[in-house]
PDB file of C-alpha atoms in Angstrom:
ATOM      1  CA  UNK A 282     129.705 100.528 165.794  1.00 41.00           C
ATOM      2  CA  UNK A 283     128.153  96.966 166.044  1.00 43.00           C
ATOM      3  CA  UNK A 284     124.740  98.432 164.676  1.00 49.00           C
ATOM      4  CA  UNK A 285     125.953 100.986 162.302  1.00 45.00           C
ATOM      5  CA  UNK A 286     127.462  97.165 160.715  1.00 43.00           C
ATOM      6  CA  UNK A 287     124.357  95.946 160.682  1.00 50.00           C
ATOM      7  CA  UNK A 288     122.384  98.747 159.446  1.00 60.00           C
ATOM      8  CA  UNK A 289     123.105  97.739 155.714  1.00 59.00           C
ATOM      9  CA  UNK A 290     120.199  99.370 154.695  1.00 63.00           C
ATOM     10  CA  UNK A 291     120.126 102.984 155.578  1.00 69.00           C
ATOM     11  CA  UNK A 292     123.904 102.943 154.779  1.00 70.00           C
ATOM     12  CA  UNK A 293     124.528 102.925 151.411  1.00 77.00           C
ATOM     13  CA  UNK A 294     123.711 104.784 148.505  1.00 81.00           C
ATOM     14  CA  UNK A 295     123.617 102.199 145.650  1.00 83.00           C
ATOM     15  CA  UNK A 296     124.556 103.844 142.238  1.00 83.00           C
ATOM     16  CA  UNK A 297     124.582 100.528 140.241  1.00 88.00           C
ATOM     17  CA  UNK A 298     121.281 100.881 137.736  1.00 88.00           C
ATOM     18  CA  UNK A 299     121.219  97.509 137.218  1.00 90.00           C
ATOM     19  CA  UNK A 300     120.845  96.666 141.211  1.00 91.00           C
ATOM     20  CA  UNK A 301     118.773  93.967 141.804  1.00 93.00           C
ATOM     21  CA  UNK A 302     118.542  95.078 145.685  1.00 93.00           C
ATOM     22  CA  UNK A 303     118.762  98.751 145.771  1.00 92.00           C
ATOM     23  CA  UNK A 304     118.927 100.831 149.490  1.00 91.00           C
ATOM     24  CA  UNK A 305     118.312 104.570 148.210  1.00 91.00           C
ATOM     25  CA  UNK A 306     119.012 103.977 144.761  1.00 91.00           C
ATOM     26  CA  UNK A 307     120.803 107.173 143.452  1.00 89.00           C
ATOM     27  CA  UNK A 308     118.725 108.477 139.942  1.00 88.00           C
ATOM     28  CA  UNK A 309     115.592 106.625 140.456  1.00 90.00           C
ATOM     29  CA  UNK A 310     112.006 108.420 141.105  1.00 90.00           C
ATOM     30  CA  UNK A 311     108.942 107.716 139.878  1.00 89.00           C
ATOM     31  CA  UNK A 312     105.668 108.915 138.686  1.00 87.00           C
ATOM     32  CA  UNK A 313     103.509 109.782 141.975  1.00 86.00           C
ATOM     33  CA  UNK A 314     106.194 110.161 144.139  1.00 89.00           C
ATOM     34  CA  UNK A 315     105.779 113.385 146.824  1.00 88.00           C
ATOM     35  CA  UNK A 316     107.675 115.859 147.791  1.00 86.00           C
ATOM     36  CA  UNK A 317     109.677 114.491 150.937  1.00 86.00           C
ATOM     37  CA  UNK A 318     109.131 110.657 149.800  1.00 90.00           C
ATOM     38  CA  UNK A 319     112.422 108.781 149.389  1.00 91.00           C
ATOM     39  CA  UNK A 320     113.238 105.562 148.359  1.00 93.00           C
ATOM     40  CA  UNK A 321     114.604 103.525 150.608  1.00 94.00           C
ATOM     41  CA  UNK A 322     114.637  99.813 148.808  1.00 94.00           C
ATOM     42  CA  UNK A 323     114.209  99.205 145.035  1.00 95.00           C
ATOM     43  CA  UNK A 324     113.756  95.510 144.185  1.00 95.00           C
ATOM     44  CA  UNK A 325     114.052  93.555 141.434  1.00 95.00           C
ATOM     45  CA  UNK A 326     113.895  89.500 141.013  1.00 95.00           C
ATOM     46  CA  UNK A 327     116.957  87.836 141.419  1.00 95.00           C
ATOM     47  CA  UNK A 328     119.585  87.868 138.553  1.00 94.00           C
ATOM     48  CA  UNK A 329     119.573  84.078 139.070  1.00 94.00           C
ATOM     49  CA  UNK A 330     116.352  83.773 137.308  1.00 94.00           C
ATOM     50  CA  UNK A 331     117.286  84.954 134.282  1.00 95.00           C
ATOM     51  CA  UNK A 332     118.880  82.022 133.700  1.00 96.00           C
ATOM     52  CA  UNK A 333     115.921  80.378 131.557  1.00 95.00           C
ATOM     53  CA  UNK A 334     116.191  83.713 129.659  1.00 96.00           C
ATOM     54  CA  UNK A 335     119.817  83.212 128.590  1.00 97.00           C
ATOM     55  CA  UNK A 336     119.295  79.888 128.133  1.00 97.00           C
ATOM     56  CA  UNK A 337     116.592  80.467 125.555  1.00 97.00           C
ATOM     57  CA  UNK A 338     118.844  83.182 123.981  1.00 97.00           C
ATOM     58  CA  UNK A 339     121.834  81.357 123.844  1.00 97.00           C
ATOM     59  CA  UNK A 340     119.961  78.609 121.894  1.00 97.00           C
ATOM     60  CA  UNK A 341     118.253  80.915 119.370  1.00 97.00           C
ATOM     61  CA  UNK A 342     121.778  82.390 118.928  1.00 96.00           C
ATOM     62  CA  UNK A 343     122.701  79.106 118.180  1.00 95.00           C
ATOM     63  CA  UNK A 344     119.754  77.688 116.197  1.00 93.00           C
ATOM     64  CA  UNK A 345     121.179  78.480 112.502  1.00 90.00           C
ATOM     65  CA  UNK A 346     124.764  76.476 113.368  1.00 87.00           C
ATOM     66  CA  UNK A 347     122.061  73.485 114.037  1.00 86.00           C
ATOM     67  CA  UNK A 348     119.789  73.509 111.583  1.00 83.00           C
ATOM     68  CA  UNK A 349     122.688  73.749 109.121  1.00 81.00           C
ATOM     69  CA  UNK A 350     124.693  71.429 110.422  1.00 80.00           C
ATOM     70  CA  UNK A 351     122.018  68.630 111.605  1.00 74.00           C
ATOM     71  CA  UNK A 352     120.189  68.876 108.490  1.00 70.00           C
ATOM     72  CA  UNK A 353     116.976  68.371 109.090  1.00 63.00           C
ATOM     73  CA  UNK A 354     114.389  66.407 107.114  1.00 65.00           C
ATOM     74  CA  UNK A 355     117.603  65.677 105.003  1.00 69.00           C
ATOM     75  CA  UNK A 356     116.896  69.186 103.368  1.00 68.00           C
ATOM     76  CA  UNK A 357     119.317  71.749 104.054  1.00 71.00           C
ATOM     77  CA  UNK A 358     117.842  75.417 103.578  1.00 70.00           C
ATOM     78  CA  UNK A 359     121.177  77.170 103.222  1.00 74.00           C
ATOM     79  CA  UNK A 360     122.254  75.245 100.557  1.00 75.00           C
ATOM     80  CA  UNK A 361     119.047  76.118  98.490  1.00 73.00           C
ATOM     81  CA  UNK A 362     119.805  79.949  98.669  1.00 78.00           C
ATOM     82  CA  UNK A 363     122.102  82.113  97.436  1.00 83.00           C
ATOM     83  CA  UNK A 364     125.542  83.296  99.776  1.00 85.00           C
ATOM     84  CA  UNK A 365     123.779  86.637  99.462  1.00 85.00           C
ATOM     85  CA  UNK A 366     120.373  85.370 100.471  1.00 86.00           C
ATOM     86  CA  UNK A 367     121.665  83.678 103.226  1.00 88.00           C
ATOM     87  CA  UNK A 368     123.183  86.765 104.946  1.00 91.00           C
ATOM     88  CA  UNK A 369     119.575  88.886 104.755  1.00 91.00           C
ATOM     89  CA  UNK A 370     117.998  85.744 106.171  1.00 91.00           C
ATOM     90  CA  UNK A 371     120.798  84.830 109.248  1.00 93.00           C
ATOM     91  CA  UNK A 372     120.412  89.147 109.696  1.00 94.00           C
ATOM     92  CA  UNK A 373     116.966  88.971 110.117  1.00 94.00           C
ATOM     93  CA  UNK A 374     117.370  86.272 112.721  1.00 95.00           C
ATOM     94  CA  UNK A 375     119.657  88.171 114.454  1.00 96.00           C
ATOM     95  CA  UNK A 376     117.844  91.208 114.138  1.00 96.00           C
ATOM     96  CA  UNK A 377     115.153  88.901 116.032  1.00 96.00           C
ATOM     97  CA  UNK A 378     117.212  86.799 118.739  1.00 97.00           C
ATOM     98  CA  UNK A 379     118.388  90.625 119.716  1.00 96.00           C
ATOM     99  CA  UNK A 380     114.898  92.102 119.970  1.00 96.00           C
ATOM    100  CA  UNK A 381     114.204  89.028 122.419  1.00 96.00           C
ATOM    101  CA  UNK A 382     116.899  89.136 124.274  1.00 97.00           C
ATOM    102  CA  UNK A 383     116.494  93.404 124.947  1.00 96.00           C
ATOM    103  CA  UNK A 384     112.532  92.296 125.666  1.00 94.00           C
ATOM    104  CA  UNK A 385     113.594  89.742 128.195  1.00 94.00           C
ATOM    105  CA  UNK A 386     116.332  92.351 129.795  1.00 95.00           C
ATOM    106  CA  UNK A 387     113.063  95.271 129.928  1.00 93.00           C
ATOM    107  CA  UNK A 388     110.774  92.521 131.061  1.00 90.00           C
ATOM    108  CA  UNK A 389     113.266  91.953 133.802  1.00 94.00           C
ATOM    109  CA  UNK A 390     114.234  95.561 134.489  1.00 94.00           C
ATOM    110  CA  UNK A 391     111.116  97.216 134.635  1.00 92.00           C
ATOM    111  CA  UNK A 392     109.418  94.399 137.100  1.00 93.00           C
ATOM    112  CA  UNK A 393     110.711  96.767 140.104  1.00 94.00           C
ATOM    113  CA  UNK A 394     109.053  96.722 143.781  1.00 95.00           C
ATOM    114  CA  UNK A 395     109.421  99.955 145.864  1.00 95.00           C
ATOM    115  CA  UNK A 396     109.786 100.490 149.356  1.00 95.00           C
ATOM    116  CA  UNK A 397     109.300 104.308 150.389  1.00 94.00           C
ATOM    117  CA  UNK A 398     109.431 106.064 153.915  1.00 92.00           C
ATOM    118  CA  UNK A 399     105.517 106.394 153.123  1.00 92.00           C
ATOM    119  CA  UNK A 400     104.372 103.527 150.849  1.00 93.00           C
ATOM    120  CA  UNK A 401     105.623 100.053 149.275  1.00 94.00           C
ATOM    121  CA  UNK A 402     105.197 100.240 145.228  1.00 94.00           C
ATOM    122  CA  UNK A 403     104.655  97.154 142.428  1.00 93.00           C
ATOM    123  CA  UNK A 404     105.327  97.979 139.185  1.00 91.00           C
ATOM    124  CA  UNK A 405     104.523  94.776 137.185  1.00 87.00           C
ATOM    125  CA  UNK A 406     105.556  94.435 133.203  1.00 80.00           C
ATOM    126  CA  UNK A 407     103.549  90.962 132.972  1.00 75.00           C
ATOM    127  CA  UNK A 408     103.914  91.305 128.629  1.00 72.00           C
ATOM    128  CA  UNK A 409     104.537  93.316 126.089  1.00 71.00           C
ATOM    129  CA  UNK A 410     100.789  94.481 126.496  1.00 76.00           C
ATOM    130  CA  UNK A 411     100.416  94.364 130.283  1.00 79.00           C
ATOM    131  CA  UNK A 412     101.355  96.602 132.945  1.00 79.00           C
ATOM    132  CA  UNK A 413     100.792  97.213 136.104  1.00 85.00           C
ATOM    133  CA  UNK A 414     101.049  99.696 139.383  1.00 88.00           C
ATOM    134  CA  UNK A 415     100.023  98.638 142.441  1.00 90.00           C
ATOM    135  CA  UNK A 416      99.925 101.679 145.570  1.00 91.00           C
ATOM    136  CA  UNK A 417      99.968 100.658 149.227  1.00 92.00           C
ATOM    137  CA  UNK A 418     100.363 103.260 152.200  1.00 92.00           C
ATOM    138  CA  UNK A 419     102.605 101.372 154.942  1.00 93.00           C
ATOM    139  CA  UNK A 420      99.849 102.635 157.288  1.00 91.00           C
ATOM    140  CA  UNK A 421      97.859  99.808 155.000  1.00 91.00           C
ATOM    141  CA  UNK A 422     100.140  97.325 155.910  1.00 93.00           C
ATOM    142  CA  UNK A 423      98.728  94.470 158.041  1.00 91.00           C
ATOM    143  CA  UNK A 424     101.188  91.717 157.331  1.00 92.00           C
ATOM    144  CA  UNK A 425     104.421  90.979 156.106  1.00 94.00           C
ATOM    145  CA  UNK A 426     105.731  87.147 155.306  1.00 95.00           C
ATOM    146  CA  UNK A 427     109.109  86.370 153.891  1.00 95.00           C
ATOM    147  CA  UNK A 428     109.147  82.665 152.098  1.00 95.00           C
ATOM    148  CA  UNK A 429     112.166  81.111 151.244  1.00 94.00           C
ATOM    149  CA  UNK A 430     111.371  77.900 149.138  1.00 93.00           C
ATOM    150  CA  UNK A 431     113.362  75.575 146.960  1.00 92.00           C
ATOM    151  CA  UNK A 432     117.152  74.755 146.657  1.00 93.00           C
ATOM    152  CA  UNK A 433     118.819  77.833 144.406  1.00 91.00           C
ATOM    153  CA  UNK A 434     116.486  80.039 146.893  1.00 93.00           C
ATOM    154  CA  UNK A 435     118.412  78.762 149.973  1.00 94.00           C
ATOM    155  CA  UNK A 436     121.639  78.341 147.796  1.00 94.00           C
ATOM    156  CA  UNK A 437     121.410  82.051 146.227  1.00 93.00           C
ATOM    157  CA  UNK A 438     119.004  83.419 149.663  1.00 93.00           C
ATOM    158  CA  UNK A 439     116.189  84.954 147.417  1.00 95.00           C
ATOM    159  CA  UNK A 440     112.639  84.044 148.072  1.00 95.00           C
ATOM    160  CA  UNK A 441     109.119  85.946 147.748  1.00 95.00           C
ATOM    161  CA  UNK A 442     107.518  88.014 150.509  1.00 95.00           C
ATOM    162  CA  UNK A 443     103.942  88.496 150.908  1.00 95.00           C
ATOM    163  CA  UNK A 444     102.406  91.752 151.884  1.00 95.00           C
ATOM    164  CA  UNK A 445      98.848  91.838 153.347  1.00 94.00           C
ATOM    165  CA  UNK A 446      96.967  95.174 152.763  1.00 91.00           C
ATOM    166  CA  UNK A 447      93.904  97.111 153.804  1.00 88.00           C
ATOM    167  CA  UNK A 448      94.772  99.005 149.751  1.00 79.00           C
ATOM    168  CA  UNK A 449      92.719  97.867 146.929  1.00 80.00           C
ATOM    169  CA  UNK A 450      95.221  95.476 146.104  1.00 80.00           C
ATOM    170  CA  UNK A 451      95.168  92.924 149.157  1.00 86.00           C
ATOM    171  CA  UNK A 452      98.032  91.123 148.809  1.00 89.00           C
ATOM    172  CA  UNK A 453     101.796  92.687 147.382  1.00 91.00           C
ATOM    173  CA  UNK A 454     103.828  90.101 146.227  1.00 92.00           C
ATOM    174  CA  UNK A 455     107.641  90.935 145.629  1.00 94.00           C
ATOM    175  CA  UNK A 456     108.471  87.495 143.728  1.00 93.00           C
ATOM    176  CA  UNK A 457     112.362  86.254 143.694  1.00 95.00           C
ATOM    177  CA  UNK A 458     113.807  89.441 145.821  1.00 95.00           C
ATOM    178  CA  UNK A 459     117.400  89.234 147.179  1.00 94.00           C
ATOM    179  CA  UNK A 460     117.528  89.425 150.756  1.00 93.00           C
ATOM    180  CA  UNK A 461     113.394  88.690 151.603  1.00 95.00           C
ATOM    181  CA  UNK A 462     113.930  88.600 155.024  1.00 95.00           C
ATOM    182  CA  UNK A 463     115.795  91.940 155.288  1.00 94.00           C
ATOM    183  CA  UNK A 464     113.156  93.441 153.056  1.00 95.00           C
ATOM    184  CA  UNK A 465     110.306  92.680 155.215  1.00 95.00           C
ATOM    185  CA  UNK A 466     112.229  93.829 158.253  1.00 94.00           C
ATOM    186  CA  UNK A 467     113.047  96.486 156.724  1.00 94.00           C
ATOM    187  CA  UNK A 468     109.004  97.157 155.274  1.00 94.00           C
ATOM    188  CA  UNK A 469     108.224  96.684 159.088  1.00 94.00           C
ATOM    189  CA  UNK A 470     110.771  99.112 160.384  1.00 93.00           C
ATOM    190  CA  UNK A 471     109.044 101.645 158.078  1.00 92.00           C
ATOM    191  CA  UNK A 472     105.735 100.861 159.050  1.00 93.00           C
ATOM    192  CA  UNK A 473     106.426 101.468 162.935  1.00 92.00           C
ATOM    193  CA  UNK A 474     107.902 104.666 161.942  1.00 90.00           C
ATOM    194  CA  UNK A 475     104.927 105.659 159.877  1.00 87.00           C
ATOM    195  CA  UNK A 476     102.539 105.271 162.861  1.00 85.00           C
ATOM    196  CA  UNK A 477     104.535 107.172 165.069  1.00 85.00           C
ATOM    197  CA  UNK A 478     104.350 109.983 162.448  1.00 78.00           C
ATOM    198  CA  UNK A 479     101.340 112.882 162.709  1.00 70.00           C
ATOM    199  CA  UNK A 480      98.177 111.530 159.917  1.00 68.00           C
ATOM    200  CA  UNK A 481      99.481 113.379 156.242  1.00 66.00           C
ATOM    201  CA  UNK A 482     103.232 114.034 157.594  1.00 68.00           C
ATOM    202  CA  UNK A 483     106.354 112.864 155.656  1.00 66.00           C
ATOM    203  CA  UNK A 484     109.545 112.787 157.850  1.00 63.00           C
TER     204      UNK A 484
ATOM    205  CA  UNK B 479     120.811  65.064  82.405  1.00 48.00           C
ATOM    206  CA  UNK B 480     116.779  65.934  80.901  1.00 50.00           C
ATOM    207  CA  UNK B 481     116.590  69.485  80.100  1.00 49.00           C
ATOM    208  CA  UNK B 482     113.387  69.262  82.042  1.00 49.00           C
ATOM    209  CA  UNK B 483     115.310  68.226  85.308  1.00 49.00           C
ATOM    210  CA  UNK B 484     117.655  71.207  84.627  1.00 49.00           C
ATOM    211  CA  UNK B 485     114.810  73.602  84.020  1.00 51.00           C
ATOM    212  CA  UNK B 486     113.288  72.789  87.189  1.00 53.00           C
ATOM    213  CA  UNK B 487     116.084  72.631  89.074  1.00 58.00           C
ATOM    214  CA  UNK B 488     116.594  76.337  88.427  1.00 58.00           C
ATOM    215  CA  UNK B 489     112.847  76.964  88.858  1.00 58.00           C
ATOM    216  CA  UNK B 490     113.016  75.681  92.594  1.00 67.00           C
ATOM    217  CA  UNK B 491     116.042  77.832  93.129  1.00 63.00           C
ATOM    218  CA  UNK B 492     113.569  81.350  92.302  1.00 68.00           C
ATOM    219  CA  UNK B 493     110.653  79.621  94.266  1.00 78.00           C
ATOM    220  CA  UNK B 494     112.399  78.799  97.546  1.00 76.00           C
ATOM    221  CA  UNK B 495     114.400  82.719  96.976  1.00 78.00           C
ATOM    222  CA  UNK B 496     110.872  84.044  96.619  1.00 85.00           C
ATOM    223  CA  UNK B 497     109.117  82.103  99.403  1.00 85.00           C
ATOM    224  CA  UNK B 498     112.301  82.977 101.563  1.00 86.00           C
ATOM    225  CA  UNK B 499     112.126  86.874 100.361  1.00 89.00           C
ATOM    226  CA  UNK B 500     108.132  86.902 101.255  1.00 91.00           C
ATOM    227  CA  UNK B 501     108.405  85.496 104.452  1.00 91.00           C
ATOM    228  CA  UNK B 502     111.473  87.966 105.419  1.00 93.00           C
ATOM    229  CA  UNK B 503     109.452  90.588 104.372  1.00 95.00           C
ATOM    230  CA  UNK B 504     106.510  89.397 106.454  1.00 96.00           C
ATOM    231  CA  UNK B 505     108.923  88.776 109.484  1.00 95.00           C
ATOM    232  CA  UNK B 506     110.453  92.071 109.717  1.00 96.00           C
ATOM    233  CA  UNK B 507     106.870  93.665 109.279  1.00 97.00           C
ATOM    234  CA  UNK B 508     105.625  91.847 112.596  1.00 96.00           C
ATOM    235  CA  UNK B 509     108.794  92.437 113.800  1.00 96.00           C
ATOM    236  CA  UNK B 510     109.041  96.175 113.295  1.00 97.00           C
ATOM    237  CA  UNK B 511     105.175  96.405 114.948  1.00 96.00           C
ATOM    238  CA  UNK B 512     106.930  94.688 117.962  1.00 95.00           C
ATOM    239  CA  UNK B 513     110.184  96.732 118.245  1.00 96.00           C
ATOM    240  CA  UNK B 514     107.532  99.738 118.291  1.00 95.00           C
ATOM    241  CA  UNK B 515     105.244  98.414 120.591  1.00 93.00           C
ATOM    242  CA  UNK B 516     108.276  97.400 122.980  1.00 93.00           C
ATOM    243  CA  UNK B 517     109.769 101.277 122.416  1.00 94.00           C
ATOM    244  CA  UNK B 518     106.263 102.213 123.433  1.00 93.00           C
ATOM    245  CA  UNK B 519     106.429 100.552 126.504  1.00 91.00           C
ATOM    246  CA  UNK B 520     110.295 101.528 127.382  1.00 93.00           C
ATOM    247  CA  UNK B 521     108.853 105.017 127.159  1.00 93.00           C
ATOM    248  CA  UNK B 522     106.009 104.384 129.582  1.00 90.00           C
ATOM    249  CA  UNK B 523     107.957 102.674 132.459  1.00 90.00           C
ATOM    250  CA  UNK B 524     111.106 105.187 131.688  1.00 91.00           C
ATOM    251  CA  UNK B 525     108.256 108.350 132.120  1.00 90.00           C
ATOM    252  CA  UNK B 526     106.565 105.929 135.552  1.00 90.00           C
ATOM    253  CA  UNK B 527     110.411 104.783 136.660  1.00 90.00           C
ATOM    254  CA  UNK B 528     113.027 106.965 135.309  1.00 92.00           C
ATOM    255  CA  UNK B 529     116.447 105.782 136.217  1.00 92.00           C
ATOM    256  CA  UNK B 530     120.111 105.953 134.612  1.00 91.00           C
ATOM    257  CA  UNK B 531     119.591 103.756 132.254  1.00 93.00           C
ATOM    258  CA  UNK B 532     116.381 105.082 130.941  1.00 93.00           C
ATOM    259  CA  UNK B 533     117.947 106.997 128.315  1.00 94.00           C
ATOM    260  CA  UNK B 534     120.005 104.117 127.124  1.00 96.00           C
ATOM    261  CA  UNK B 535     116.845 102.062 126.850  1.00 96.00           C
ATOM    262  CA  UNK B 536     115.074 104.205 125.372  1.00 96.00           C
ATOM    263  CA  UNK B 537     118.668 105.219 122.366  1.00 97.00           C
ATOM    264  CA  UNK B 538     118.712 101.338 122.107  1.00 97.00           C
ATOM    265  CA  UNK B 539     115.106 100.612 121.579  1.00 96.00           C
ATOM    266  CA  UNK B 540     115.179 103.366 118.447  1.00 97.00           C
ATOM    267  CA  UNK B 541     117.853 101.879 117.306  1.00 97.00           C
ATOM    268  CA  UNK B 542     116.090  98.308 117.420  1.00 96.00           C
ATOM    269  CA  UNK B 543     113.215 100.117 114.945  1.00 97.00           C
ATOM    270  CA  UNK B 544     116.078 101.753 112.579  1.00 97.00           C
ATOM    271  CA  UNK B 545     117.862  98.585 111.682  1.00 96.00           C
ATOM    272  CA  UNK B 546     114.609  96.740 111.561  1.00 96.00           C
ATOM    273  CA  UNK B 547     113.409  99.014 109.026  1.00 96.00           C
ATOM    274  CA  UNK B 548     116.766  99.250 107.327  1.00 96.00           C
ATOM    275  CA  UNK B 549     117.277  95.821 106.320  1.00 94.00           C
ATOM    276  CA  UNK B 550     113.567  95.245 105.922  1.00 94.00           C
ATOM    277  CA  UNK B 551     113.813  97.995 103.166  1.00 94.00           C
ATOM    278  CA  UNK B 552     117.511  96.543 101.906  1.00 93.00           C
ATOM    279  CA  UNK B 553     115.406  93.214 101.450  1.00 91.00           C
ATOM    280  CA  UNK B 554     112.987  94.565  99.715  1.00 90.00           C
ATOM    281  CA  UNK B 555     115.628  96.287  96.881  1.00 87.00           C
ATOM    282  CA  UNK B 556     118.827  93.955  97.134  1.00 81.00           C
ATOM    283  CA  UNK B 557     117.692  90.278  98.284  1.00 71.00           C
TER     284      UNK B 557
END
């Protein structure tokens, strides 16, 4: 009973999509994934830092009240345009502070780490032009390190953890996870029960 | 008041409409390349990660294009 408590992991099914710690997240695969290969954590940064994010929103949201209302340079734009002109250009601007906003939600969303019964996975969405997918076989694994640094990482217990590999890619970073030190027990777990596996087998 | 004053006046009004119309329309054209290039990418990670969601992403990112388009095309006819 006492470990079937503590066994949070292997537990639960999580069907929220928006999850920031996932254990077998129900409707998520991905591109190279085999035939027995499940997920068992899907990882995202911490909701807490998309704070910035909605700060920046929240201020381009509000940017039109201010320039209006501070009137800057003693020239106020609004009241050189038409009511009509004034719509199209506070639509536009909308148009825009929406666009940014749905960029900085896909920028967050799509920044996932994977941890399989066979492999850990880094998808990184660094821009709107870069993108990245970094592969490591937990037989690769050499060294796991949870960090928990700062104040709102002890107060909100995210951190980063820090994956040595053998892979092409020699160190994994999962940046601003919920719950690092659970993940790399967890990525450990999976690791002894990869080497006790036959070379090729997927249990 | 001078008629020139006046004449001006009304002169400034067209030039800041027309500077404001030209740099909507230049806006929305950048902006329009971006809302493709990010639908673009929402179909690459939703083809590498599908999840729930994907589709939703993917209905909302069209729609981002559409309205771009719409009102860059309403400015170009109404504004």
């Amino acid at each position: 009973m006492k470990n079937a408590a503590k066994d949070t992991v292997h537990s639960i099914h999580s069907k929220n999509p928006l999850a920031m710690f996932a254990q077998a997240p129900v409707g998520v695969s991905f591109e190279t994934q085999q035939k027995k290969e499940d997920i068992i954590l899907l990882l995202r940064a911490h909701v807490i830092t998309l704070i910035p994010a909605i700060l920046e929103i929240v201020f381009l949201a509000i940017l039109p009240a201010l320039v209006s209302s501070l009137n800057f340079l003693g020239i106020n734009i609004f009241e050189s345009l038409f009511p009509s002109q004034v719509f199209w250009v506070l639509l536009a601007w909308y148009i825009f502070v929406f666009g940014f906003a749905f960029y900085k939600f896909i920028f967050w969303y799509f920044n996932v780490y994977l941890v399989t019964n066979e492999r850990i996975v880094d998808f990184d969405f660094k821009g709107i032009l870069h993108k990245e997918t970094a592969y490591a076989n937990l037989t690769q694994i050499q060294d796991v390190t949870p960090k928990i640094i700062g104040f709102f990482h002890t107060l909100f217990h995210f951190g980063d953890v820090f994956i040595q590999t053998a892979a092409s890619k020699p160190e994994f970073e999962f940046h601003a996870v919920e719950n690092p030190d659970l993940v790399a027990k967890e990525i450990l777990e999976q690791v002894r029960l990869e080497e006790t596996e036959a070379p090729g087998e997927i249990k | 008041m001078p008629i020139e004053t006046a004449g001006f006046g009304f002169l400034n009004l067209l030039t800041v409409g027309l500077g404001v119309k030209m740099f909507l329309i230049l806006f929305l054209i950048f902006y329009i390349i971006f809302a493709f290039v990010l639908y673009r990418q929402v179909l690459t990670m939703c083809m590498k990660l599908p999840t729930l969601l994907s589709p939703h992403l993917k209905f909302v990112s069209v729609i981002n294009i559409g309205i771009a388009v719409a009102v860059l095309f309403l400015i170009l006819g109404l504004f």
